[in-house]
Amino acid sequence: MPPSRPTSPQPLNQVLGCGLSLAGMKGYFLRHRVCEEHSKAPVLIIGGAPSRLCQQCSKFHHVNAFEGAKR
């Protein structure tokens, strides 16, 4: 019997309070560990700080880095 592989945990949404499993979602959402609904939100709490997903570099930045509603 071959050695069993450890099962990898299901990818979870990194947005505070969401906890939605990202299993079966598109690669974009898995890569950023955020569900589709939260990827479009104007403000998210990531790591305890108000953040927003930047559409240019695909990273989360503090909301102060954005000009108004620009993403």
Tab-separated table of N, CA and C in Angstrom:
chain	number	residue	atom	x	y	z
A	1	MET	N	0.849	-1.180	0.000
A	1	MET	CA	0.000	0.000	0.000
A	1	MET	C	0.896	1.244	0.000
A	2	PRO	N	0.722	2.154	-0.967
A	2	PRO	CA	1.554	3.365	-1.014
A	2	PRO	C	1.250	4.265	0.179
A	3	PRO	N	2.241	5.067	0.580
A	3	PRO	CA	1.992	5.990	1.702
A	3	PRO	C	0.910	6.993	1.329
A	4	SER	N	0.098	7.303	2.298
A	4	SER	CA	-0.991	8.248	2.025
A	4	SER	C	-0.445	9.663	1.968
A	5	ARG	N	-0.997	10.421	1.058
A	5	ARG	CA	-0.617	11.824	0.928
A	5	ARG	C	-1.447	12.648	1.894
A	6	PRO	N	-0.830	13.615	2.513
A	6	PRO	CA	-1.646	14.482	3.373
A	6	PRO	C	-2.611	15.286	2.508
A	7	THR	N	-3.818	15.389	2.954
A	7	THR	CA	-4.800	16.153	2.193
A	7	THR	C	-4.558	17.631	2.422
A	8	SER	N	-4.620	18.392	1.350
A	8	SER	CA	-4.429	19.830	1.491
A	8	SER	C	-5.748	20.455	1.928
A	9	PRO	N	-5.673	21.435	2.800
A	9	PRO	CA	-6.911	22.076	3.249
A	9	PRO	C	-7.591	22.801	2.098
A	10	GLN	N	-8.906	22.897	2.169
A	10	GLN	CA	-9.633	23.624	1.130
A	10	GLN	C	-9.274	25.101	1.222
A	11	PRO	N	-9.076	25.730	0.071
A	11	PRO	CA	-8.756	27.160	0.102
A	11	PRO	C	-9.939	27.965	0.629
A	12	LEU	N	-9.675	28.842	1.580
A	12	LEU	CA	-10.719	29.667	2.174
A	12	LEU	C	-10.524	31.126	1.805
A	13	ASN	N	-11.617	31.833	1.769
A	13	ASN	CA	-11.623	33.263	1.527
A	13	ASN	C	-10.859	33.944	2.658
A	14	GLN	N	-9.928	34.834	2.328
A	14	GLN	CA	-9.135	35.511	3.353
A	14	GLN	C	-9.827	36.744	3.937
A	15	VAL	N	-11.016	37.063	3.461
A	15	VAL	CA	-11.747	38.217	3.973
A	15	VAL	C	-12.305	37.881	5.353
A	16	LEU	N	-12.051	38.746	6.295
A	16	LEU	CA	-12.495	38.547	7.668
A	16	LEU	C	-14.001	38.330	7.726
A	17	GLY	N	-14.412	37.206	8.305
A	17	GLY	CA	-15.823	36.920	8.492
A	17	GLY	C	-16.487	36.164	7.363
A	18	CYS	N	-15.812	35.969	6.234
A	18	CYS	CA	-16.455	35.280	5.114
A	18	CYS	C	-16.329	33.769	5.288
A	19	GLY	N	-15.122	33.245	5.237
A	19	GLY	CA	-14.904	31.820	5.440
A	19	GLY	C	-15.470	30.937	4.347
A	20	LEU	N	-15.866	31.493	3.229
A	20	LEU	CA	-16.417	30.728	2.118
A	20	LEU	C	-15.325	29.859	1.506
A	21	SER	N	-15.639	28.602	1.247
A	21	SER	CA	-14.693	27.718	0.576
A	21	SER	C	-14.576	28.144	-0.875
A	22	LEU	N	-13.358	28.187	-1.368
A	22	LEU	CA	-13.115	28.587	-2.741
A	22	LEU	C	-12.956	27.383	-3.666
A	23	ALA	N	-13.225	26.199	-3.142
A	23	ALA	CA	-13.104	24.977	-3.937
A	23	ALA	C	-14.004	25.072	-5.166
A	24	GLY	N	-13.445	24.815	-6.329
A	24	GLY	CA	-14.207	24.843	-7.567
A	24	GLY	C	-14.314	26.204	-8.217
A	25	MET	N	-13.757	27.246	-7.598
A	25	MET	CA	-13.815	28.576	-8.203
A	25	MET	C	-12.691	28.740	-9.220
A	26	LYS	N	-12.795	29.748	-10.060
A	26	LYS	CA	-11.794	30.024	-11.087
A	26	LYS	C	-10.448	30.354	-10.450
A	27	GLY	N	-9.382	30.139	-11.211
A	27	GLY	CA	-8.020	30.365	-10.735
A	27	GLY	C	-7.766	31.742	-10.188
A	28	TYR	N	-8.385	32.765	-10.795
A	28	TYR	CA	-8.200	34.143	-10.338
A	28	TYR	C	-8.586	34.276	-8.874
A	29	PHE	N	-9.720	33.705	-8.496
A	29	PHE	CA	-10.202	33.825	-7.121
A	29	PHE	C	-9.380	32.966	-6.179
A	30	LEU	N	-8.925	31.819	-6.649
A	30	LEU	CA	-8.068	30.966	-5.829
A	30	LEU	C	-6.727	31.642	-5.571
A	31	ARG	N	-6.177	32.257	-6.602
A	31	ARG	CA	-4.870	32.912	-6.503
A	31	ARG	C	-4.895	34.031	-5.463
A	32	HIS	N	-5.988	34.767	-5.408
A	32	HIS	CA	-6.087	35.898	-4.473
A	32	HIS	C	-6.811	35.545	-3.188
A	33	ARG	N	-7.297	34.303	-3.112
A	33	ARG	CA	-8.018	33.797	-1.938
A	33	ARG	C	-9.159	34.721	-1.535
A	34	VAL	N	-9.965	35.048	-2.531
A	34	VAL	CA	-11.127	35.906	-2.298
A	34	VAL	C	-12.255	35.438	-3.212
A	35	CYS	N	-13.486	35.441	-2.702
A	35	CYS	CA	-14.622	35.022	-3.523
A	35	CYS	C	-14.979	36.127	-4.512
A	36	GLU	N	-15.799	35.782	-5.492
A	36	GLU	CA	-16.149	36.744	-6.534
A	36	GLU	C	-16.844	37.973	-5.954
A	37	GLU	N	-17.748	37.755	-5.026
A	37	GLU	CA	-18.477	38.878	-4.421
A	37	GLU	C	-17.520	39.854	-3.738
A	38	HIS	N	-16.578	39.331	-2.943
A	38	HIS	CA	-15.662	40.207	-2.221
A	38	HIS	C	-14.577	40.802	-3.115
A	39	SER	N	-14.301	40.185	-4.257
A	39	SER	CA	-13.277	40.749	-5.149
A	39	SER	C	-13.720	42.096	-5.716
A	40	LYS	N	-15.026	42.352	-5.712
A	40	LYS	CA	-15.566	43.594	-6.262
A	40	LYS	C	-15.987	44.595	-5.182
A	41	ALA	N	-15.792	44.240	-3.926
A	41	ALA	CA	-16.222	45.108	-2.824
A	41	ALA	C	-15.313	46.336	-2.713
A	42	PRO	N	-15.866	47.494	-2.380
A	42	PRO	CA	-15.055	48.711	-2.263
A	42	PRO	C	-14.125	48.706	-1.055
A	43	VAL	N	-14.486	47.987	0.020
A	43	VAL	CA	-13.646	47.903	1.217
A	43	VAL	C	-13.777	46.508	1.814
A	44	LEU	N	-12.631	45.889	2.124
A	44	LEU	CA	-12.572	44.584	2.778
A	44	LEU	C	-11.635	44.680	3.964
A	45	ILE	N	-11.815	43.810	4.929
A	45	ILE	CA	-10.868	43.749	6.038
A	45	ILE	C	-9.948	42.557	5.772
A	46	ILE	N	-8.700	42.859	5.430
A	46	ILE	CA	-7.681	41.848	5.155
A	46	ILE	C	-6.550	42.057	6.158
A	47	GLY	N	-6.283	41.061	6.976
A	47	GLY	CA	-5.213	41.198	7.962
A	47	GLY	C	-5.476	42.316	8.949
A	48	GLY	N	-6.746	42.600	9.227
A	48	GLY	CA	-7.109	43.623	10.194
A	48	GLY	C	-7.116	45.047	9.651
A	49	ALA	N	-6.810	45.221	8.366
A	49	ALA	CA	-6.759	46.568	7.783
A	49	ALA	C	-7.791	46.699	6.662
A	50	PRO	N	-8.422	47.869	6.541
A	50	PRO	CA	-9.354	48.079	5.435
A	50	PRO	C	-8.576	48.087	4.117
A	51	SER	N	-8.955	47.205	3.213
A	51	SER	CA	-8.216	47.022	1.975
A	51	SER	C	-9.152	46.937	0.786
A	52	ARG	N	-8.548	47.003	-0.394
A	52	ARG	CA	-9.288	46.872	-1.652
A	52	ARG	C	-8.374	46.142	-2.635
A	53	LEU	N	-8.967	45.338	-3.507
A	53	LEU	CA	-8.197	44.620	-4.513
A	53	LEU	C	-7.902	45.556	-5.672
A	54	CYS	N	-6.629	45.742	-5.973
A	54	CYS	CA	-6.209	46.593	-7.075
A	54	CYS	C	-6.352	45.816	-8.379
A	55	GLN	N	-7.062	46.377	-9.336
A	55	GLN	CA	-7.273	45.701	-10.607
A	55	GLN	C	-6.062	45.785	-11.525
A	56	GLN	N	-5.140	46.696	-11.251
A	56	GLN	CA	-3.941	46.812	-12.078
A	56	GLN	C	-2.886	45.781	-11.708
A	57	CYS	N	-2.637	45.592	-10.416
A	57	CYS	CA	-1.573	44.665	-10.007
A	57	CYS	C	-2.110	43.405	-9.338
A	58	SER	N	-3.415	43.321	-9.139
A	58	SER	CA	-4.067	42.153	-8.532
A	58	SER	C	-3.564	41.850	-7.127
A	59	LYS	N	-3.307	42.906	-6.358
A	59	LYS	CA	-2.914	42.748	-4.956
A	59	LYS	C	-3.833	43.602	-4.097
A	60	PHE	N	-3.888	43.263	-2.811
A	60	PHE	CA	-4.679	44.050	-1.874
A	60	PHE	C	-3.822	45.190	-1.340
A	61	HIS	N	-4.404	46.389	-1.320
A	61	HIS	CA	-3.741	47.576	-0.778
A	61	HIS	C	-4.686	48.256	0.195
A	62	HIS	N	-4.123	49.036	1.104
A	62	HIS	CA	-4.929	49.818	2.034
A	62	HIS	C	-5.816	50.767	1.224
A	63	VAL	N	-7.031	50.999	1.693
A	63	VAL	CA	-7.967	51.842	0.931
A	63	VAL	C	-7.450	53.260	0.715
A	64	ASN	N	-6.542	53.739	1.545
A	64	ASN	CA	-5.985	55.084	1.365
A	64	ASN	C	-5.148	55.201	0.089
A	65	ALA	N	-4.738	54.060	-0.477
A	65	ALA	CA	-3.913	54.081	-1.690
A	65	ALA	C	-4.754	54.338	-2.945
A	66	PHE	N	-6.070	54.365	-2.810
A	66	PHE	CA	-6.959	54.530	-3.952
A	66	PHE	C	-7.559	55.937	-3.951
A	67	GLU	N	-7.854	56.421	-5.139
A	67	GLU	CA	-8.482	57.725	-5.296
A	67	GLU	C	-9.984	57.519	-5.435
A	68	GLY	N	-10.742	57.840	-4.437
A	68	GLY	CA	-12.193	57.706	-4.482
A	68	GLY	C	-12.633	56.287	-4.766
A	69	ALA	N	-13.463	56.108	-5.776
A	69	ALA	CA	-14.006	54.782	-6.089
A	69	ALA	C	-13.143	54.019	-7.083
A	70	LYS	N	-12.027	54.601	-7.530
A	70	LYS	CA	-11.168	53.905	-8.490
A	70	LYS	C	-10.623	52.628	-7.896
A	71	ARG	N	-10.581	51.575	-8.751
A	71	ARG	CA	-10.043	50.309	-8.285
A	71	ARG	C	-8.822	49.947	-9.094
